[in-house]
Amino acid sequence: MKPSPRSTPLPWSGADLRSRERDWKRNAVILAAARAFATRGYHNTSLDDLAAALNVTKPTIYSYVDSKEELLFECFKQGVDQILAGFSEAETRGGNARERLMTVARHYAIAVTGDFGWCMVRLEEENLEKTMSAKIKTLKSDVDQGLRKLIRQGVADGSIRSCDAKMTAFTLAGALNWIAHWHRANDALSPEEIATRVLEIFELGLAPR
Amino acid sequence: MKPSPRSTPLPWSGADLRSRERDWKRNAVILAAARAFATRGYHNTSLDDLAAALNVTKPTIYSYVDSKEELLFECFKQGVDQILAGFSEAETRGGNARERLMTVARHYAIAVTGDFGWCMVRLEEENLEKTMSAKIKTLKSDVDQGLRKLIRQGVADGSIRSCDAKMTAFTLAGALNWIAHWHRANDALSPEEIATRVLEIFELGLAPR
């Protein structure tokens, strides 16, 4: 029996629309926070500044997040999530392990040129309370372990020369994270070009001789 | 005519000894600050904490430095100075430009595993007032320009493959600076072994094909 059309809510029913609109607005608050933290630093940014930047009242901010700390947590989380998405992309695109590692690294480099990537690298986790900080550490560790795994797979499938997977993962992540320290939004190179030039050295340095 | 022995002060005359002792004590204050900043963060460290850690009074701290900010400045400065010393070492040791770059990079890697190297990478320059911050930026720029120059020289002398010197310098500095993010004093690898493993990828990635 065909289900009654009324049993499935319309994609833009009132409740759904309100929920999407709420998510959208909450994300706008988080993005504004990321930009304010990047400009003024976490300690020098108040929720009053944020409310002013968004042209809303402070109670409006509090309707989306409980605290400045929650905003910090979300900035970290979105940064790491963007990088983790590269691992799914690598699985979809396929290739040998070095090629998959490079897909992840390229995605990583581009994420780091963005607002949340900046936050993930530059903001201090010490400002998060323990539970939040532990969650971010776990996500970052997932990235690190994912890189190491691809490197070990590359050594196994012959696409990466024999190397210390942990040190190589740190070296790669360091070069990529560092983009957040020197990249400017108005850089002459696009994020894609930056990724290509930064990764060239790893392409050559990882290839078997 | 032989100068009178009294015209040259003895190396450990009272004044000289007092001056050396003062430098030594001031350096001990700066090192204690570096360690406190690394453990608790800059904002969460007070001169009271430092005085307590050194078992002296706060006025004693003030007899060596004017402010917590001056301590921060000195931590940055000593970190960058240690790295800059690698360029002199490279000139002394010689070799082609890639070899000299690797001497600098090795020195850099080892410096970053230390207390001041940690400070140089991890502390926020934004906490320095403008004049101090400008001095640190100049020193850091000297490091960056020094790396780029060696890379360009390497491309010219054929020891480094053709590459974008700026991006390559950033990539190398990123991998090296990142050591301050993952290195622990009790790491199983010595600073020298860390330098070797991190730099292997650059040795191979920079060599001409």
Tab-separated table of C-alpha atoms in Angstrom:
chain	number	residue	atom	x	y	z
A	1	MET	CA	0.000	0.000	0.000
A	2	LYS	CA	1.303	3.407	-0.962
A	3	PRO	CA	1.897	5.524	2.139
A	4	SER	CA	-0.413	8.436	2.554
A	5	PRO	CA	1.250	11.598	1.213
A	6	ARG	CA	0.544	13.234	4.551
A	7	SER	CA	2.720	10.726	6.400
A	8	THR	CA	5.913	12.259	4.904
A	9	PRO	CA	6.506	15.857	5.884
A	10	LEU	CA	7.096	18.235	2.987
A	11	PRO	CA	10.818	19.092	2.758
A	12	TRP	CA	10.074	22.730	3.500
A	13	SER	CA	7.261	22.312	5.984
A	14	GLY	CA	7.080	24.972	8.670
A	15	ALA	CA	8.919	22.953	11.328
A	16	ASP	CA	11.636	21.761	8.930
A	17	LEU	CA	12.132	25.249	7.558
A	18	ARG	CA	12.438	26.679	11.051
A	19	SER	CA	14.969	23.998	11.969
A	20	ARG	CA	17.038	24.690	8.832
A	21	GLU	CA	16.830	28.405	9.389
A	22	ARG	CA	17.984	27.909	12.963
A	23	ASP	CA	20.961	25.786	11.825
A	24	TRP	CA	21.797	28.360	9.208
A	25	LYS	CA	21.712	31.204	11.737
A	26	ARG	CA	23.676	29.218	14.307
A	27	ASN	CA	26.332	28.534	11.662
A	28	ALA	CA	26.457	32.248	10.859
A	29	VAL	CA	27.129	32.962	14.552
A	30	ILE	CA	29.903	30.336	14.606
A	31	LEU	CA	31.490	31.711	11.439
A	32	ALA	CA	31.365	35.261	12.825
A	33	ALA	CA	33.045	33.946	15.980
A	34	ALA	CA	35.772	32.219	13.916
A	35	ARG	CA	36.504	35.478	12.110
A	36	ALA	CA	36.467	37.529	15.308
A	37	PHE	CA	38.813	35.068	17.058
A	38	ALA	CA	41.144	35.253	14.049
A	39	THR	CA	41.140	39.048	14.030
A	40	ARG	CA	41.190	39.917	17.710
A	41	GLY	CA	42.141	36.653	19.402
A	42	TYR	CA	39.919	34.527	21.607
A	43	HIS	CA	40.588	36.373	24.864
A	44	ASN	CA	39.973	39.772	23.296
A	45	THR	CA	36.642	38.836	21.725
A	46	SER	CA	33.471	39.231	23.773
A	47	LEU	CA	29.970	38.044	22.966
A	48	ASP	CA	29.089	41.760	22.913
A	49	ASP	CA	31.553	42.250	20.029
A	50	LEU	CA	30.008	39.309	18.223
A	51	ALA	CA	26.465	40.548	18.745
A	52	ALA	CA	27.531	43.942	17.391
A	53	ALA	CA	29.228	42.361	14.350
A	54	LEU	CA	26.079	40.358	13.589
A	55	ASN	CA	23.786	43.266	14.397
A	56	VAL	CA	21.829	41.212	16.929
A	57	THR	CA	21.432	41.353	20.721
A	58	LYS	CA	23.529	39.269	23.099
A	59	PRO	CA	20.440	37.236	24.181
A	60	THR	CA	20.067	36.282	20.489
A	61	ILE	CA	23.614	34.865	20.540
A	62	TYR	CA	22.741	32.954	23.715
A	63	SER	CA	19.751	31.397	21.962
A	64	TYR	CA	22.219	29.601	19.662
A	65	VAL	CA	25.114	28.793	21.996
A	66	ASP	CA	25.564	28.583	25.753
A	67	SER	CA	28.919	30.325	25.947
A	68	LYS	CA	31.913	31.759	24.120
A	69	GLU	CA	33.614	28.457	24.922
A	70	GLU	CA	30.960	26.547	22.966
A	71	LEU	CA	31.711	28.799	19.986
A	72	LEU	CA	35.390	27.988	20.336
A	73	PHE	CA	34.565	24.285	20.446
A	74	GLU	CA	32.438	24.559	17.296
A	75	CYS	CA	35.208	26.417	15.456
A	76	PHE	CA	37.679	23.662	16.278
A	77	LYS	CA	35.176	20.956	15.400
A	78	GLN	CA	34.234	22.376	12.017
A	79	GLY	CA	37.930	22.756	11.167
A	80	VAL	CA	38.748	19.139	11.968
A	81	ASP	CA	35.540	17.861	10.348
A	82	GLN	CA	36.502	19.553	7.084
A	83	ILE	CA	39.832	17.726	7.141
A	84	LEU	CA	38.258	14.392	8.050
A	85	ALA	CA	35.994	14.751	5.005
A	86	GLY	CA	39.160	14.360	2.879
A	87	PHE	CA	39.468	10.739	3.981
A	88	SER	CA	36.022	9.908	2.562
A	89	GLU	CA	36.935	11.744	-0.626
A	90	ALA	CA	40.133	9.688	-0.885
A	91	GLU	CA	38.173	6.440	-0.508
A	92	THR	CA	35.775	7.565	-3.262
A	93	ARG	CA	38.543	8.641	-5.659
A	94	GLY	CA	40.700	5.603	-4.920
A	95	GLY	CA	44.216	5.030	-6.252
A	96	ASN	CA	47.250	3.611	-4.494
A	97	ALA	CA	47.942	4.671	-0.915
A	98	ARG	CA	50.239	7.548	-1.911
A	99	GLU	CA	47.566	8.887	-4.237
A	100	ARG	CA	44.940	8.578	-1.507
A	101	LEU	CA	47.277	10.273	0.976
A	102	MET	CA	47.724	13.118	-1.500
A	103	THR	CA	43.952	13.451	-1.927
A	104	VAL	CA	43.613	13.783	1.839
A	105	ALA	CA	46.539	16.204	2.013
A	106	ARG	CA	45.162	18.359	-0.784
A	107	HIS	CA	41.773	18.550	0.919
A	108	TYR	CA	43.581	19.317	4.202
A	109	ALA	CA	45.636	22.135	2.651
A	110	ILE	CA	42.558	23.781	1.187
A	111	ALA	CA	40.630	23.467	4.477
A	112	VAL	CA	43.476	25.173	6.347
A	113	THR	CA	43.222	28.239	4.097
A	114	GLY	CA	39.628	28.700	5.352
A	115	ASP	CA	38.230	30.311	8.512
A	116	PHE	CA	37.653	27.085	10.444
A	117	GLY	CA	40.926	25.565	9.328
A	118	TRP	CA	42.621	28.669	10.706
A	119	CYS	CA	40.805	28.219	14.005
A	120	MET	CA	41.692	24.548	14.270
A	121	VAL	CA	45.378	25.350	13.917
A	122	ARG	CA	45.771	28.695	15.611
A	123	LEU	CA	43.377	28.795	18.560
A	124	GLU	CA	44.393	27.353	21.901
A	125	GLU	CA	42.643	24.191	23.022
A	126	GLU	CA	43.637	25.092	26.584
A	127	ASN	CA	40.728	27.536	26.582
A	128	LEU	CA	38.247	24.667	26.312
A	129	GLU	CA	36.972	22.841	29.370
A	130	LYS	CA	38.113	19.234	29.688
A	131	THR	CA	35.221	17.388	28.015
A	132	MET	CA	35.246	19.675	24.984
A	133	SER	CA	39.017	19.610	24.781
A	134	ALA	CA	38.996	15.794	24.922
A	135	LYS	CA	36.531	15.627	22.010
A	136	ILE	CA	38.730	17.865	19.860
A	137	LYS	CA	41.829	15.868	20.779
A	138	THR	CA	40.025	12.683	19.671
A	139	LEU	CA	39.081	14.214	16.318
A	140	LYS	CA	42.625	15.485	15.768
A	141	SER	CA	43.955	12.086	16.683
A	142	ASP	CA	41.622	10.543	14.068
A	143	VAL	CA	43.283	12.770	11.457
A	144	ASP	CA	46.762	11.798	12.644
A	145	GLN	CA	45.959	8.083	12.780
A	146	GLY	CA	44.329	8.303	9.341
A	147	LEU	CA	47.486	9.829	7.866
A	148	ARG	CA	49.716	7.236	9.528
A	149	LYS	CA	47.519	4.415	8.266
A	150	LEU	CA	47.711	5.667	4.672
A	151	ILE	CA	51.500	6.002	4.983
A	152	ARG	CA	51.829	2.450	6.309
A	153	GLN	CA	49.551	1.218	3.515
A	154	GLY	CA	51.746	3.068	1.013
A	155	VAL	CA	54.875	1.402	2.344
A	156	ALA	CA	53.036	-1.945	2.091
A	157	ASP	CA	51.743	-1.400	-1.476
A	158	GLY	CA	55.105	0.003	-2.616
A	159	SER	CA	53.790	3.471	-3.458
A	160	ILE	CA	55.645	5.113	-0.534
A	161	ARG	CA	59.308	4.523	0.278
A	162	SER	CA	60.105	2.879	3.607
A	163	CYS	CA	59.756	5.543	6.321
A	164	ASP	CA	58.724	6.256	9.910
A	165	ALA	CA	54.925	6.626	9.519
A	166	LYS	CA	54.499	8.672	12.682
A	167	MET	CA	57.255	11.172	11.876
A	168	THR	CA	56.137	11.413	8.255
A	169	ALA	CA	52.541	12.089	9.332
A	170	PHE	CA	53.743	14.810	11.727
A	171	THR	CA	55.929	16.367	9.040
A	172	LEU	CA	53.108	16.421	6.513
A	173	ALA	CA	50.568	17.739	9.024
A	174	GLY	CA	53.056	20.373	10.159
A	175	ALA	CA	53.623	21.708	6.664
A	176	LEU	CA	49.855	21.741	6.073
A	177	ASN	CA	48.880	23.261	9.402
A	178	TRP	CA	51.513	25.920	8.940
A	179	ILE	CA	49.529	27.285	6.011
A	180	ALA	CA	47.252	28.851	8.645
A	181	HIS	CA	50.239	30.843	9.893
A	182	TRP	CA	51.235	32.452	6.618
A	183	HIS	CA	48.181	32.329	4.383
A	184	ARG	CA	46.227	35.541	3.822
A	185	ALA	CA	42.764	35.645	2.264
A	186	ASN	CA	44.144	37.886	-0.507
A	187	ASP	CA	47.111	35.622	-1.314
A	188	ALA	CA	48.185	35.751	-4.960
A	189	LEU	CA	47.883	31.951	-5.108
A	190	SER	CA	44.526	30.189	-4.894
A	191	PRO	CA	44.083	27.560	-2.162
A	192	GLU	CA	44.370	24.908	-4.900
A	193	GLU	CA	47.696	26.316	-6.151
A	194	ILE	CA	49.001	26.524	-2.591
A	195	ALA	CA	48.079	22.872	-2.066
A	196	THR	CA	49.883	21.859	-5.269
A	197	ARG	CA	53.111	23.691	-4.394
A	198	VAL	CA	53.211	22.596	-0.758
A	199	LEU	CA	52.507	18.984	-1.686
A	200	GLU	CA	55.001	18.719	-4.524
A	201	ILE	CA	57.818	18.249	-2.031
A	202	PHE	CA	55.916	15.394	-0.390
A	203	GLU	CA	55.022	13.784	-3.706
A	204	LEU	CA	58.735	13.651	-4.505
A	205	GLY	CA	59.948	13.004	-0.975
A	206	LEU	CA	57.586	10.070	-0.429
A	207	ALA	CA	57.934	8.336	-3.778
A	208	PRO	CA	60.081	5.212	-3.752
A	209	ARG	CA	63.506	5.769	-5.282
B	1	MET	CA	105.893	48.964	25.975
B	2	LYS	CA	104.013	46.205	27.717
B	3	PRO	CA	100.726	47.522	29.140
B	4	SER	CA	100.522	47.575	32.871
B	5	PRO	CA	98.754	44.419	34.102
B	6	ARG	CA	96.348	46.651	36.011
B	7	SER	CA	95.037	48.229	32.741
B	8	THR	CA	93.210	44.995	31.792
B	9	PRO	CA	90.527	43.965	34.274
B	10	LEU	CA	90.806	40.405	35.499
B	11	PRO	CA	88.194	38.206	33.781
B	12	TRP	CA	86.513	37.528	37.112
B	13	SER	CA	86.951	40.929	38.706
B	14	GLY	CA	84.172	41.962	41.062
B	15	ALA	CA	82.321	44.135	38.507
B	16	ASP	CA	82.596	41.558	35.756
B	17	LEU	CA	81.542	38.759	38.030
B	18	ARG	CA	78.539	40.747	39.225
B	19	SER	CA	77.573	41.480	35.613
B	20	ARG	CA	77.888	37.801	34.627
B	21	GLU	CA	75.990	36.725	37.676
B	22	ARG	CA	73.260	39.208	36.853
B	23	ASP	CA	73.011	37.899	33.256
B	24	TRP	CA	72.954	34.361	34.520
B	25	LYS	CA	70.158	35.134	36.972
B	26	ARG	CA	68.190	37.125	34.412
B	27	ASN	CA	68.450	34.164	32.008
B	28	ALA	CA	67.205	31.860	34.746
B	29	VAL	CA	64.153	34.123	35.163
B	30	ILE	CA	63.524	34.075	31.398
B	31	LEU	CA	63.873	30.288	31.232
B	32	ALA	CA	61.482	29.869	34.167
B	33	ALA	CA	59.043	32.153	32.331
B	34	ALA	CA	59.374	30.076	29.140
B	35	ARG	CA	58.560	26.912	31.080
B	36	ALA	CA	55.654	28.520	32.933
B	37	PHE	CA	54.193	29.915	29.679
B	38	ALA	CA	54.491	26.441	28.130
B	39	THR	CA	52.785	24.771	31.082
B	40	ARG	CA	50.063	27.237	32.009
B	41	GLY	CA	49.869	29.557	29.009
B	42	TYR	CA	50.893	33.202	28.913
B	43	HIS	CA	47.608	34.638	30.183
B	44	ASN	CA	47.428	32.204	33.059
B	45	THR	CA	50.951	32.881	34.308
B	46	SER	CA	51.517	35.721	36.755
B	47	LEU	CA	54.784	37.189	37.969
B	48	ASP	CA	53.686	35.919	41.395
B	49	ASP	CA	53.688	32.349	40.011
B	50	LEU	CA	57.139	32.921	38.564
B	51	ALA	CA	58.496	34.368	41.782
B	52	ALA	CA	57.120	31.371	43.654
B	53	ALA	CA	58.653	28.919	41.131
B	54	LEU	CA	62.049	30.614	41.497
B	55	ASN	CA	61.688	31.007	45.244
B	56	VAL	CA	62.304	34.769	45.073
B	57	THR	CA	60.129	37.819	45.687
B	58	LYS	CA	58.252	39.640	42.947
B	59	PRO	CA	60.477	42.755	43.372
B	60	THR	CA	63.445	40.489	42.592
B	61	ILE	CA	61.790	39.541	39.292
B	62	TYR	CA	61.247	43.241	38.597
B	63	SER	CA	64.947	43.901	39.125
B	64	TYR	CA	65.625	41.791	36.004
B	65	VAL	CA	62.695	42.659	33.742
B	66	ASP	CA	60.163	45.482	33.581
B	67	SER	CA	57.126	43.352	32.847
B	68	LYS	CA	55.703	39.962	31.944
B	69	GLU	CA	55.623	41.275	28.371
B	70	GLU	CA	59.393	41.768	28.400
B	71	LEU	CA	59.740	38.133	29.458
B	72	LEU	CA	57.548	37.105	26.559
B	73	PHE	CA	59.674	39.186	24.210
B	74	GLU	CA	62.866	37.569	25.512
B	75	CYS	CA	61.407	34.079	25.089
B	76	PHE	CA	60.578	34.816	21.459
B	77	LYS	CA	63.935	36.447	20.862
B	78	GLN	CA	65.992	33.610	22.288
B	79	GLY	CA	63.990	31.119	20.218
B	80	VAL	CA	64.602	32.953	16.943
B	81	ASP	CA	68.241	33.688	17.829
B	82	GLN	CA	68.883	29.980	18.307
B	83	ILE	CA	67.552	29.312	14.815
B	84	LEU	CA	69.496	32.173	13.256
B	85	ALA	CA	72.675	30.681	14.727
B	86	GLY	CA	72.149	27.765	12.297
B	87	PHE	CA	72.917	30.058	9.352
B	88	SER	CA	76.370	30.861	10.746
B	89	GLU	CA	76.941	27.162	11.371
B	90	ALA	CA	75.988	26.415	7.754
B	91	GLU	CA	78.491	28.986	6.479
B	92	THR	CA	81.196	27.433	8.650
B	93	ARG	CA	80.421	23.863	7.603
B	94	GLY	CA	79.967	24.795	3.942
B	95	GLY	CA	78.815	22.429	1.193
B	96	ASN	CA	76.427	23.041	-1.684
B	97	ALA	CA	73.285	25.068	-1.016
B	98	ARG	CA	71.133	22.001	-0.288
B	99	GLU	CA	73.684	20.797	2.249
B	100	ARG	CA	73.816	24.245	3.853
B	101	LEU	CA	70.002	24.389	3.905
B	102	MET	CA	69.959	21.016	5.641
B	103	THR	CA	72.502	22.234	8.226
B	104	VAL	CA	70.216	25.196	8.984
B	105	ALA	CA	67.139	22.955	9.054
B	106	ARG	CA	68.787	20.457	11.385
B	107	HIS	CA	69.808	23.227	13.777
B	108	TYR	CA	66.267	24.645	13.492
B	109	ALA	CA	64.647	21.272	14.280
B	110	ILE	CA	66.775	20.800	17.378
B	111	ALA	CA	66.102	24.376	18.574
B	112	VAL	CA	62.353	23.794	18.269
B	113	THR	CA	62.527	20.813	20.643
B	114	GLY	CA	63.833	23.217	23.341
B	115	ASP	CA	62.036	25.602	25.692
B	116	PHE	CA	62.654	28.784	23.706
B	117	GLY	CA	61.943	27.114	20.399
B	118	TRP	CA	58.614	26.051	21.859
B	119	CYS	CA	57.927	29.644	22.888
B	120	MET	CA	58.849	31.044	19.498
B	121	VAL	CA	56.351	28.760	17.793
B	122	ARG	CA	53.532	28.448	20.289
B	123	LEU	CA	53.191	31.776	22.069
B	124	GLU	CA	51.108	34.562	20.556
B	125	GLU	CA	52.965	37.594	19.279
B	126	GLU	CA	49.702	39.521	19.617
B	127	ASN	CA	50.446	39.765	23.338
B	128	LEU	CA	53.514	41.924	22.637
B	129	GLU	CA	53.249	45.670	22.250
B	130	LYS	CA	53.948	46.984	18.754
B	131	THR	CA	57.674	47.780	18.984
B	132	MET	CA	58.509	44.414	20.525
B	133	SER	CA	56.260	42.585	18.098
B	134	ALA	CA	57.903	44.374	15.151
B	135	LYS	CA	61.368	43.285	16.353
B	136	ILE	CA	60.286	39.650	16.548
B	137	LYS	CA	58.643	39.829	13.137
B	138	THR	CA	61.910	41.180	11.696
B	139	LEU	CA	63.927	38.338	13.208
B	140	LYS	CA	61.432	35.752	11.960
B	141	SER	CA	61.542	37.345	8.545
B	142	ASP	CA	65.353	37.027	8.611
B	143	VAL	CA	64.906	33.278	9.110
B	144	ASP	CA	62.383	33.064	6.275
B	145	GLN	CA	64.491	35.146	3.888
B	146	GLY	CA	67.568	33.109	4.816
B	147	LEU	CA	65.785	29.864	3.942
B	148	ARG	CA	64.500	31.260	0.649
B	149	LYS	CA	67.953	32.516	-0.285
B	150	LEU	CA	69.501	29.081	0.306
B	151	ILE	CA	66.739	27.463	-1.750
B	152	ARG	CA	67.303	29.898	-4.639
B	153	GLN	CA	71.048	29.282	-4.391
B	154	GLY	CA	70.377	25.548	-4.494
B	155	VAL	CA	68.291	25.880	-7.638
B	156	ALA	CA	71.121	27.971	-9.121
B	157	ASP	CA	73.935	25.543	-8.155
B	158	GLY	CA	71.859	22.530	-9.231
B	159	SER	CA	71.662	20.950	-5.771
B	160	ILE	CA	67.917	21.672	-5.446
B	161	ARG	CA	65.335	20.921	-8.133
B	162	SER	CA	63.511	23.868	-9.653
B	163	CYS	CA	60.831	24.991	-7.166
B	164	ASP	CA	58.944	27.941	-5.699
B	165	ALA	CA	61.441	29.189	-3.062
B	166	LYS	CA	58.813	30.963	-0.963
B	167	MET	CA	56.434	28.003	-0.803
B	168	THR	CA	59.282	25.586	-0.192
B	169	ALA	CA	60.613	27.740	2.660
B	170	PHE	CA	57.130	27.886	4.206
B	171	THR	CA	56.698	24.129	3.857
B	172	LEU	CA	60.046	23.405	5.475
B	173	ALA	CA	59.517	25.946	8.269
B	174	GLY	CA	56.020	24.558	8.838
B	175	ALA	CA	57.237	21.001	9.270
B	176	LEU	CA	60.002	22.225	11.613
B	177	ASN	CA	57.856	24.597	13.654
B	178	TRP	CA	55.273	21.881	14.051
B	179	ILE	CA	57.732	19.900	16.126
B	180	ALA	CA	56.842	22.307	18.959
B	181	HIS	CA	53.259	21.057	18.726
B	182	TRP	CA	53.941	17.362	19.118
B	183	HIS	CA	57.332	17.055	20.771
B	184	ARG	CA	57.472	16.108	24.445
B	185	ALA	CA	60.594	16.375	26.568
B	186	ASN	CA	60.407	12.624	27.244
B	187	ASP	CA	60.050	11.642	23.556
B	188	ALA	CA	61.587	8.264	22.736
B	189	LEU	CA	63.605	9.936	19.963
B	190	SER	CA	66.408	12.380	20.696
B	191	PRO	CA	66.184	15.866	19.114
B	192	GLU	CA	68.903	14.759	16.662
B	193	GLU	CA	66.922	11.667	15.598
B	194	ILE	CA	63.776	13.761	15.216
B	195	ALA	CA	65.690	16.183	12.982
B	196	THR	CA	66.977	13.310	10.843
B	197	ARG	CA	63.550	11.737	10.311
B	198	VAL	CA	61.711	15.003	9.672
B	199	LEU	CA	64.372	16.182	7.228
B	200	GLU	CA	64.662	12.948	5.251
B	201	ILE	CA	61.524	13.820	3.318
B	202	PHE	CA	63.017	17.209	2.410
B	203	GLU	CA	66.381	15.727	1.454
B	204	LEU	CA	64.559	13.484	-1.014
B	205	GLY	CA	61.868	15.976	-2.004
B	206	LEU	CA	64.370	18.740	-2.772
B	207	ALA	CA	67.024	16.729	-4.594
B	208	PRO	CA	67.055	17.128	-8.373
B	209	ARG	CA	65.547	14.150	-10.216
